[in-house]
Every structure is written in C-alpha cells, then in structure tokens.
C-alpha cells in the first residue's frame, strides 16, 4: 500500500498551527513524574522500524527493561507523552546505552505530560534524544529521509521550527546562562551589545547575520562569548558537543567607529561537526536545513578549528565552503585556529597555515578597511590564530580579541552578503 500524503497533511497541519509548544497536561505530568523514581539506573535509547501513513520511518523510545518512555505511539492513536510498564519490544534496535543521571531526570521532569506530538516538529525522536542528551534533533527530519521528503513540501512557514526546541524548553534554556561581562575594562569601540539567547530567528531587514561552524570541541561557544564579551554560551571541556541545537545570540553593534547608530546582530552557533551524539552527516544536514529554512542574508561565516583536524571534520567544513561558494566570496569567511594560547608566534602561524592548507583556504588573503568618512586604515586578516584560556587576564588575550572583532565585525566596501534560500546559495 502506497503512502497517503493527503491524510498525513490533514492530520499534521493542525499540530503545526499556533505556538510551537508541548501543551503540558498538568494532571498527566504529576502522574508521570512520580514514575521517574521507579526507573533503573541504566537506560537504552531504542527505535522500531515502522510506517507512518505508508511512509517508512522510525519510532523512538527509552526503556530500562521494565518501563517504556515514548512520545506518541507507533500507530499514532495516542499523541501524548507515554510512561508505562513494558518489557523489551519485538524487533527493537538499541541505539545507545546511557545512565539515569540528574540531568536526564531534570529533562524528564520538563517533558512529562506533553501532549502536542507532531511528526515534523515534535516527534518521538526529538523527545527521546532530548531526554537522553539534551538535543532536540530528529535525523528523520533532515536530508533526504522518506519522512522529511514527504513532509517538507507542506511545511511552508513552519519549516523554521523543525529541529528547534519547543517554547517550554527554550525558556528553561535561556534561564540557565546569565550574561556576565568577561572583561569590563575592554574598550569595545564597535559597541557590541548582547540582548538575548534563543533558538528561533526573527529576521530583520537590516540585521547582520553570522554563523559559526566547526568541529565539536573547537571552542565555538567560547568565540561567541568573546564576540559579545559576555558569558552567554555554556563552555566546558567535554568530548560531547555543548551546543545541542542551533543557538542564536542576538544583539547589536556599530558597523564602524565613525557611526553612531547600531544595527541588529544575529550570531548563530551551530551543532559541532562530528558530534559524539549525532551522526556527522546528520550534523551537516541539520545546519544546512536550519540556514535554508530561515531564508536570510548571511554576512559572515566563521569557521573555528583547534588542535588536530580530523579528515571527517575537514570534509564537513569543505562541503559547507563549497555550498556557500567560498571561492567567489572570500571576504565573507573568517577562519580561526582556536586554543592557540600555548603556542609561540611561529607555531601559531604554522598551525594557521596547516589549517588553511587542509581546508583549501587562501592563507594570505587579507584586506585594508577604510572607515566611511575617515582616512584611517585598518588591516583585516581572515585566517588567524586566537587563544582565550578561562580566567586569563585581559592583557594576555587583548591582542587576539582585537583581531577577532576586526575580522568578524568589519566589512570591506565590496563585500556582498550571501543570500540563502530554500534551494541554493545565491548572491543578491
């Protein structure tokens, strides 16, 4: 029997309209929260191969061998969060074993009682992976999977919600990170200000949009903090990606030291390539889908690397460079060799040279920036080493901080933005 797309569209559309929310049922939540204490300490993330409306897909759930936790059932007769006694399921595939940590319990408490299941926006994989590792991402909704191919043409304006955390989880996420200033004494000549952290982009016609890409552990979130000179992004030493989905840090700044007015600023921190919880190709697809779905102008693409760059990481970065036409638009790209604070000057330059060689980047590409209405010339370097160790005094990092701000926030007069739409990357 073939896929029934019309039936799926009718059933799904009513769950796309309105707020992107879990619609928590407080009575159901109180009953389910009680069951968390009954779980064993060892859990499994699993899936079953099924069909939704004749479309091949996967139904994800979590089990400890005695209880099953899932969002919706495999037959779509129940679209609520389900927590019930159950042994192993026939034909189940185990994706990952993990422990019932305090963080897992906290995430379970957040989502118990959820009602608003959607195949595209809030599906069983979104929920199971969020509980397991904090990542609201579904591989079923990226790339060329049958479900994604079937649903994408009908999503229209709702496409930007795909793989974006529901409202309840975004609010919790924002409250965790106070924006403390890192270097109060740093002279911020471009008046860069931080406003808020979110997971959704509200396009502004005059906004400057930047995306930060790089391998897991390269220090992308640290770069975000240095751009705003505030602790707005969580940073910690871990083989797992700190950024669990696409995070947007909004603010404003003055495009030059000669201007008084500010422009809106959106800095997008992406999931790390080769994330330990997500397949590398899925990460590539997730970032591309996010950029395409938000139909925006990209002004800077910031590539962050550090230490040894693995072949798979280099390939992922080069695929983005090709997609965004680096060879034609070099002033739109900044390449950072991060965590270079332990290297001497010669070693820093060698590391940058090797990074450029591996990625096919023009190592010597730079520019002279002339402020509007001024004769003052400023050198801009687009491939540079930087290092921002935790709790380092300003004197130790100020030179790198100045170079970073110069490369990211200043634009040559002939720089054109990258216009990204749903199908390709083209210049306006």
Coordinates of C-alpha atoms in Angstrom, one line a residue:
X1 CA 0.0 0.0 0.0
X2 CA 1.4 3.4 -1.0
X3 CA 2.0 6.4 1.1
X4 CA -1.1 8.5 1.9
X5 CA 0.3 12.1 1.9
X6 CA -3.1 13.8 1.9
X7 CA -4.1 12.0 5.1
X8 CA -0.8 12.9 6.7
X9 CA -1.2 16.5 5.7
X10 CA -4.6 16.8 7.2
X11 CA -3.6 15.1 10.5
X12 CA -0.3 17.1 10.8
X13 CA -1.4 20.6 9.8
X14 CA -3.5 21.2 12.9
X15 CA -0.4 20.4 15.0
X16 CA 1.7 23.0 13.2
X17 CA -0.5 25.9 13.7
X18 CA -0.3 28.1 16.8
X19 CA 2.6 28.1 19.2
X20 CA 5.5 25.6 19.0
X21 CA 4.7 24.1 22.4
X22 CA 4.4 20.7 24.2
X23 CA 1.0 21.7 25.6
X24 CA 1.8 20.2 29.0
X25 CA -1.1 18.5 30.8
X26 CA -0.5 19.2 34.5
X27 CA -2.6 16.2 35.7
X28 CA -0.8 13.8 33.4
X29 CA 2.5 15.4 34.4
X30 CA 2.0 14.8 38.1
X31 CA 1.2 11.1 37.5
X32 CA 4.2 10.6 35.2
X33 CA 6.8 12.5 37.3
X34 CA 6.0 10.0 40.1
X35 CA 7.2 7.1 37.9
X36 CA 10.7 8.6 37.4
X37 CA 11.8 7.3 40.8
X38 CA 10.9 3.7 39.6
X39 CA 13.4 3.7 36.7
X40 CA 16.5 1.6 36.9
X41 CA 19.9 3.4 36.7
X42 CA 20.7 2.0 33.2
X43 CA 18.6 3.2 30.2
X44 CA 18.5 2.4 26.5
X45 CA 17.6 4.6 23.6
X46 CA 15.8 2.4 21.0
X47 CA 13.7 2.5 17.9
X48 CA 11.4 0.4 15.8
X49 CA 11.2 0.5 12.0
X50 CA 7.6 1.4 11.2
X51 CA 5.5 3.3 8.7
X52 CA 3.5 6.5 9.2
X53 CA 0.8 6.8 6.6
X54 CA 2.7 4.4 4.5
X55 CA 5.9 6.4 4.8
X56 CA 8.9 4.4 6.1
X57 CA 10.1 5.9 9.4
X58 CA 11.3 5.1 12.9
X59 CA 9.6 5.3 16.3
X60 CA 12.0 6.1 19.1
X61 CA 11.6 5.4 22.8
X62 CA 13.6 4.9 26.0
X63 CA 13.5 1.9 28.2
X64 CA 15.1 0.4 31.3
X65 CA 13.7 -3.0 30.6
X66 CA 10.7 -2.6 32.8
X67 CA 9.3 0.8 31.8
X68 CA 8.9 2.4 28.4
X69 CA 9.0 6.2 27.8
X70 CA 7.8 7.5 24.4
X71 CA 6.1 10.4 22.7
X72 CA 3.1 9.2 20.8
X73 CA 2.6 5.6 20.0
X74 CA 3.8 3.8 16.8
X75 CA 0.2 3.8 15.4
X76 CA -0.4 7.5 16.1
X77 CA -3.5 6.7 18.0
X78 CA -2.1 8.5 21.1
X79 CA -0.1 11.7 20.6
X80 CA 0.8 12.3 24.2
X81 CA 3.9 11.6 26.3
X82 CA 3.6 7.9 27.4
X83 CA 5.3 6.4 30.5
X84 CA 4.2 2.8 31.2
X85 CA 5.4 -0.6 32.4
X86 CA 6.7 -2.7 29.5
X87 CA 9.4 -5.2 28.8
X88 CA 11.7 -5.2 25.6
X89 CA 9.8 -4.8 22.3
X90 CA 10.0 -7.3 19.5
X91 CA 12.5 -6.2 16.8
X92 CA 13.7 -3.2 18.8
X93 CA 17.0 -1.7 17.8
X94 CA 19.2 -0.3 20.6
X95 CA 20.9 3.0 19.6
X96 CA 22.7 3.8 22.8
X97 CA 23.0 2.8 26.4
X98 CA 23.1 5.7 28.9
X99 CA 22.8 6.4 32.6
X100 CA 19.9 7.9 34.5
X101 CA 21.8 11.0 35.6
X102 CA 20.4 14.0 37.4
X103 CA 20.4 15.8 34.0
X104 CA 18.3 13.1 32.5
X105 CA 15.9 13.2 35.4
X106 CA 15.7 17.0 35.0
X107 CA 14.8 16.7 31.3
X108 CA 12.2 14.0 32.1
X109 CA 10.6 16.4 34.6
X110 CA 10.4 19.1 31.9
X111 CA 8.6 16.9 29.3
X112 CA 6.3 14.7 31.4
X113 CA 2.7 15.5 30.5
X114 CA 3.4 16.6 26.9
X115 CA 0.5 16.3 24.5
X116 CA 1.3 18.1 21.2
X117 CA 3.0 15.4 19.1
X118 CA 3.9 16.2 15.5
X119 CA 5.8 14.1 13.0
X120 CA 7.6 17.1 11.7
X121 CA 8.1 19.4 14.7
X122 CA 7.8 17.3 17.9
X123 CA 8.2 13.6 17.2
X124 CA 9.3 10.6 19.1
X125 CA 13.0 11.0 18.1
X126 CA 13.0 14.7 19.2
X127 CA 11.7 13.7 22.6
X128 CA 13.8 10.6 23.1
X129 CA 17.1 12.3 22.2
X130 CA 16.2 15.3 24.2
X131 CA 15.7 13.1 27.3
X132 CA 18.9 11.2 26.5
X133 CA 21.4 14.0 25.8
X134 CA 19.5 17.3 25.7
X135 CA 19.4 17.6 21.9
X136 CA 16.1 18.4 20.3
X137 CA 17.1 17.0 16.9
X138 CA 15.5 14.4 14.7
X139 CA 17.5 12.8 11.9
X140 CA 14.2 11.8 10.3
X141 CA 13.6 15.5 9.6
X142 CA 16.9 16.3 7.8
X143 CA 18.4 15.3 4.4
X144 CA 16.6 13.0 2.1
X145 CA 14.8 10.6 4.5
X146 CA 11.4 9.4 3.3
X147 CA 9.6 11.3 6.2
X148 CA 11.4 14.6 5.5
X149 CA 10.8 14.3 1.8
X150 CA 7.1 13.7 2.4
X151 CA 6.6 16.5 4.9
X152 CA 8.9 19.3 3.7
X153 CA 6.7 20.5 0.8
X154 CA 3.8 21.2 3.1
X155 CA 5.6 22.9 5.9
X156 CA 5.8 26.4 4.3
X157 CA 6.3 29.0 7.1
X158 CA 6.6 26.3 9.7
X159 CA 9.8 25.0 8.3
X160 CA 11.9 27.1 10.6
X161 CA 10.5 25.3 13.6
X162 CA 12.0 22.0 12.5
X163 CA 14.7 20.7 15.0
X164 CA 14.0 23.8 17.1
X165 CA 13.1 23.2 20.8
X166 CA 9.5 23.9 21.8
X167 CA 8.8 27.0 23.7
X168 CA 8.9 25.4 27.2
X169 CA 12.4 24.0 26.6
X170 CA 13.7 27.3 25.2
X171 CA 12.6 29.2 28.2
X172 CA 14.4 26.8 30.5
X173 CA 17.5 27.0 28.4
X174 CA 17.6 30.8 28.5
X175 CA 17.4 31.0 32.2
X176 CA 20.5 28.8 32.7
X177 CA 23.0 31.3 31.5
X178 CA 23.3 34.8 33.0
X179 CA 25.2 37.2 30.7
X180 CA 28.1 38.3 33.0
X181 CA 30.7 40.6 31.4
X182 CA 34.1 38.8 30.9
X183 CA 36.4 41.9 30.5
X184 CA 34.8 45.0 31.9
X185 CA 37.9 47.0 31.1
X186 CA 37.9 46.0 27.4
X187 CA 37.4 49.1 25.2
X188 CA 34.6 48.0 22.8
X189 CA 35.0 50.6 20.0
X190 CA 32.2 49.0 18.0
X191 CA 29.7 49.0 20.9
X192 CA 28.8 45.3 20.6
X193 CA 25.9 44.5 22.9
X194 CA 24.2 41.3 23.8
X195 CA 20.4 41.1 24.0
X196 CA 19.3 37.5 24.4
X197 CA 19.9 33.9 23.6
X198 CA 17.2 32.0 21.7
X199 CA 16.6 29.0 19.3
X200 CA 14.5 30.9 16.7
X201 CA 15.5 33.6 14.3
X202 CA 13.2 36.6 13.8
X203 CA 14.6 38.1 10.6
X204 CA 15.2 41.8 10.4
X205 CA 15.9 43.5 7.1
X206 CA 18.9 45.4 8.4
X207 CA 20.3 42.7 10.6
X208 CA 23.9 41.4 10.3
X209 CA 23.7 37.6 10.4
X210 CA 26.7 35.4 11.2
X211 CA 27.0 31.6 11.5
X212 CA 29.8 29.8 13.5
X213 CA 30.8 26.4 12.2
X214 CA 33.4 23.9 13.4
X215 CA 34.2 20.6 14.9
X216 CA 32.9 19.5 18.4
X217 CA 35.4 20.8 21.0
X218 CA 36.9 23.5 18.8
X219 CA 35.7 26.3 21.1
X220 CA 32.9 27.7 19.0
X221 CA 30.9 28.7 22.1
X222 CA 34.0 30.4 23.6
X223 CA 34.2 32.5 20.4
X224 CA 30.6 33.5 20.9
X225 CA 31.4 34.7 24.4
X226 CA 34.4 36.7 23.1
X227 CA 32.4 38.4 20.4
X228 CA 29.9 39.8 22.9
X229 CA 32.5 39.9 25.8
X230 CA 29.9 38.2 27.9
X231 CA 29.3 34.7 29.3
X232 CA 26.3 34.0 27.1
X233 CA 27.2 30.5 25.9
X234 CA 28.0 27.5 28.0
X235 CA 31.6 26.4 27.8
X236 CA 33.1 23.2 29.2
X237 CA 35.7 20.6 28.4
X238 CA 33.9 17.6 27.0
X239 CA 34.1 15.2 24.1
X240 CA 30.3 15.9 23.7
X241 CA 29.0 19.0 21.9
X242 CA 27.9 21.7 24.4
X243 CA 25.7 23.2 21.7
X244 CA 22.8 20.6 21.3
X245 CA 20.9 22.5 18.6
X246 CA 21.2 25.7 16.7
X247 CA 21.5 28.6 19.2
X248 CA 21.1 32.2 18.2
X249 CA 22.6 35.1 20.1
X250 CA 21.0 38.4 19.3
X251 CA 22.5 41.8 19.9
X252 CA 23.5 45.0 18.1
X253 CA 26.7 46.9 17.2
X254 CA 28.0 49.9 15.3
X255 CA 29.3 48.8 11.9
X256 CA 32.2 51.3 12.2
X257 CA 33.8 53.5 14.8
X258 CA 32.6 56.5 12.8
X259 CA 28.9 55.7 13.0
X260 CA 26.6 56.4 15.9
X261 CA 23.7 54.2 15.0
X262 CA 23.7 50.5 15.7
X263 CA 22.4 47.6 13.6
X264 CA 20.8 44.3 14.8
X265 CA 23.1 41.3 15.1
X266 CA 22.4 37.6 15.0
X267 CA 25.2 35.2 15.8
X268 CA 24.3 31.6 15.1
X269 CA 26.2 28.9 17.0
X270 CA 25.8 25.5 15.2
X271 CA 25.9 21.9 16.4
X272 CA 29.5 20.7 16.2
X273 CA 30.6 18.6 13.2
X274 CA 31.3 15.0 14.3
X275 CA 29.2 15.5 17.4
X276 CA 29.6 12.5 19.7
X277 CA 25.8 12.0 19.9
X278 CA 24.8 12.7 16.3
X279 CA 26.0 11.2 13.1
X280 CA 28.4 13.5 11.2
X281 CA 26.4 13.6 8.0
X282 CA 23.2 14.4 10.0
X283 CA 25.0 17.4 11.6
X284 CA 25.9 18.7 8.2
X285 CA 22.3 18.3 7.0
X286 CA 20.9 19.9 10.2
X287 CA 23.0 23.0 9.9
X288 CA 22.2 23.4 6.2
X289 CA 18.4 22.9 6.8
X290 CA 18.4 25.5 9.5
X291 CA 20.2 28.0 7.4
X292 CA 17.9 27.3 4.4
X293 CA 14.7 27.3 6.4
X294 CA 15.4 30.8 7.8
X295 CA 15.8 32.3 4.3
X296 CA 18.2 35.0 5.3
X297 CA 21.2 37.0 4.3
X298 CA 24.5 35.7 5.7
X299 CA 27.2 38.3 6.2
X300 CA 29.9 36.3 7.8
X301 CA 30.7 32.6 8.1
X302 CA 33.1 31.9 10.9
X303 CA 35.0 28.6 10.8
X304 CA 36.6 27.5 14.1
X305 CA 39.2 24.8 14.4
X306 CA 41.6 23.7 17.0
X307 CA 44.3 21.0 17.7
X308 CA 44.3 18.2 15.2
X309 CA 41.7 18.5 12.5
X310 CA 40.3 15.0 11.6
X311 CA 39.6 14.1 8.0
X312 CA 35.9 13.8 8.5
X313 CA 35.8 17.3 10.2
X314 CA 37.8 18.8 7.3
X315 CA 35.4 17.2 4.8
X316 CA 32.4 18.6 6.6
X317 CA 33.8 22.1 6.6
X318 CA 34.8 21.9 3.0
X319 CA 31.3 20.8 2.0
X320 CA 29.9 24.0 3.6
X321 CA 32.5 26.1 2.0
X322 CA 31.5 24.7 -1.4
X323 CA 27.8 25.1 -0.6
X324 CA 28.4 28.7 0.4
X325 CA 30.7 29.4 -2.6
X326 CA 33.8 30.3 -0.7
X327 CA 36.0 30.6 -3.8
X328 CA 33.8 33.5 -5.0
X329 CA 33.2 35.2 -1.7
X330 CA 36.3 35.1 0.5
X331 CA 35.6 38.3 2.4
X332 CA 32.5 36.6 3.9
X333 CA 34.6 33.9 5.6
X334 CA 36.8 34.1 8.7
X335 CA 39.0 31.1 9.7
X336 CA 40.1 30.8 13.3
X337 CA 42.6 28.4 14.7
X338 CA 41.4 28.5 18.3
X339 CA 43.1 27.4 21.6
X340 CA 46.5 28.7 20.4
X341 CA 47.4 30.3 23.7
X342 CA 50.1 27.7 24.4
X343 CA 51.9 28.2 21.1
X344 CA 54.6 30.7 20.3
X345 CA 54.3 33.0 17.4
X346 CA 56.0 30.7 14.9
X347 CA 53.9 27.7 16.0
X348 CA 50.7 29.8 15.8
X349 CA 51.4 30.8 12.2
X350 CA 52.3 27.2 11.3
X351 CA 49.0 26.0 12.8
X352 CA 47.0 28.5 10.7
X353 CA 49.0 27.6 7.6
X354 CA 48.3 23.9 8.1
X355 CA 44.6 24.6 8.7
X356 CA 44.3 26.7 5.5
X357 CA 46.2 24.0 3.5
X358 CA 43.8 21.3 4.8
X359 CA 40.7 23.3 4.1
X360 CA 41.8 24.8 0.8
X361 CA 41.8 28.3 2.2
X362 CA 43.8 31.3 0.9
X363 CA 46.2 31.8 3.9
X364 CA 47.4 35.2 2.7
X365 CA 44.0 36.7 2.0
X366 CA 43.5 39.9 3.9
X367 CA 42.2 43.4 3.4
X368 CA 42.6 47.0 4.3
X369 CA 39.4 48.5 5.8
X370 CA 38.7 52.2 5.4
X371 CA 36.1 53.7 7.8
X372 CA 33.4 55.7 6.0
X373 CA 34.4 59.4 6.1
X374 CA 37.8 58.7 7.5
X375 CA 41.4 58.3 6.3
X376 CA 42.2 55.8 9.0
X377 CA 43.1 52.4 7.5
X378 CA 42.7 49.1 9.4
X379 CA 44.2 45.8 8.4
X380 CA 41.8 42.8 8.4
X381 CA 43.1 39.3 8.4
X382 CA 40.7 36.5 7.6
X383 CA 42.7 33.5 8.8
X384 CA 44.2 33.9 12.2
X385 CA 45.2 32.1 15.4
X386 CA 43.5 33.0 18.7
X387 CA 43.5 31.8 22.2
X388 CA 41.2 32.7 25.1
X389 CA 42.0 30.5 28.1
X390 CA 39.5 30.6 31.0
X391 CA 40.1 33.4 33.6
X392 CA 43.1 34.8 31.6
X393 CA 43.7 38.5 32.3
X394 CA 42.8 40.9 29.5
X395 CA 46.5 41.8 28.9
X396 CA 47.0 38.1 27.8
X397 CA 44.2 38.0 25.3
X398 CA 43.6 41.6 24.2
X399 CA 45.6 41.4 21.0
X400 CA 43.7 38.3 19.9
X401 CA 40.4 39.8 21.0
X402 CA 41.0 42.9 18.9
X403 CA 41.9 40.8 15.8
X404 CA 38.8 38.7 16.3
X405 CA 36.5 41.7 16.5
X406 CA 38.2 43.3 13.5
X407 CA 37.9 40.2 11.3
X408 CA 34.3 39.5 12.3
X409 CA 32.6 42.9 12.6
X410 CA 34.4 45.0 9.9
X411 CA 33.4 44.6 6.2
X412 CA 35.2 45.6 3.1
X413 CA 33.2 48.1 0.9
X414 CA 32.9 45.5 -1.9
X415 CA 31.6 42.7 0.4
X416 CA 28.3 41.3 -0.7
X417 CA 26.0 39.3 1.6
X418 CA 25.3 35.6 0.8
X419 CA 21.6 35.2 0.0
X420 CA 20.5 31.8 1.2
X421 CA 17.1 30.4 0.1
X422 CA 15.4 27.1 0.4
X423 CA 17.1 25.6 -2.6
X424 CA 20.6 27.1 -3.1
X425 CA 23.0 29.8 -2.1
X426 CA 23.0 32.8 -4.4
X427 CA 24.3 36.3 -4.2
X428 CA 21.8 39.1 -4.2

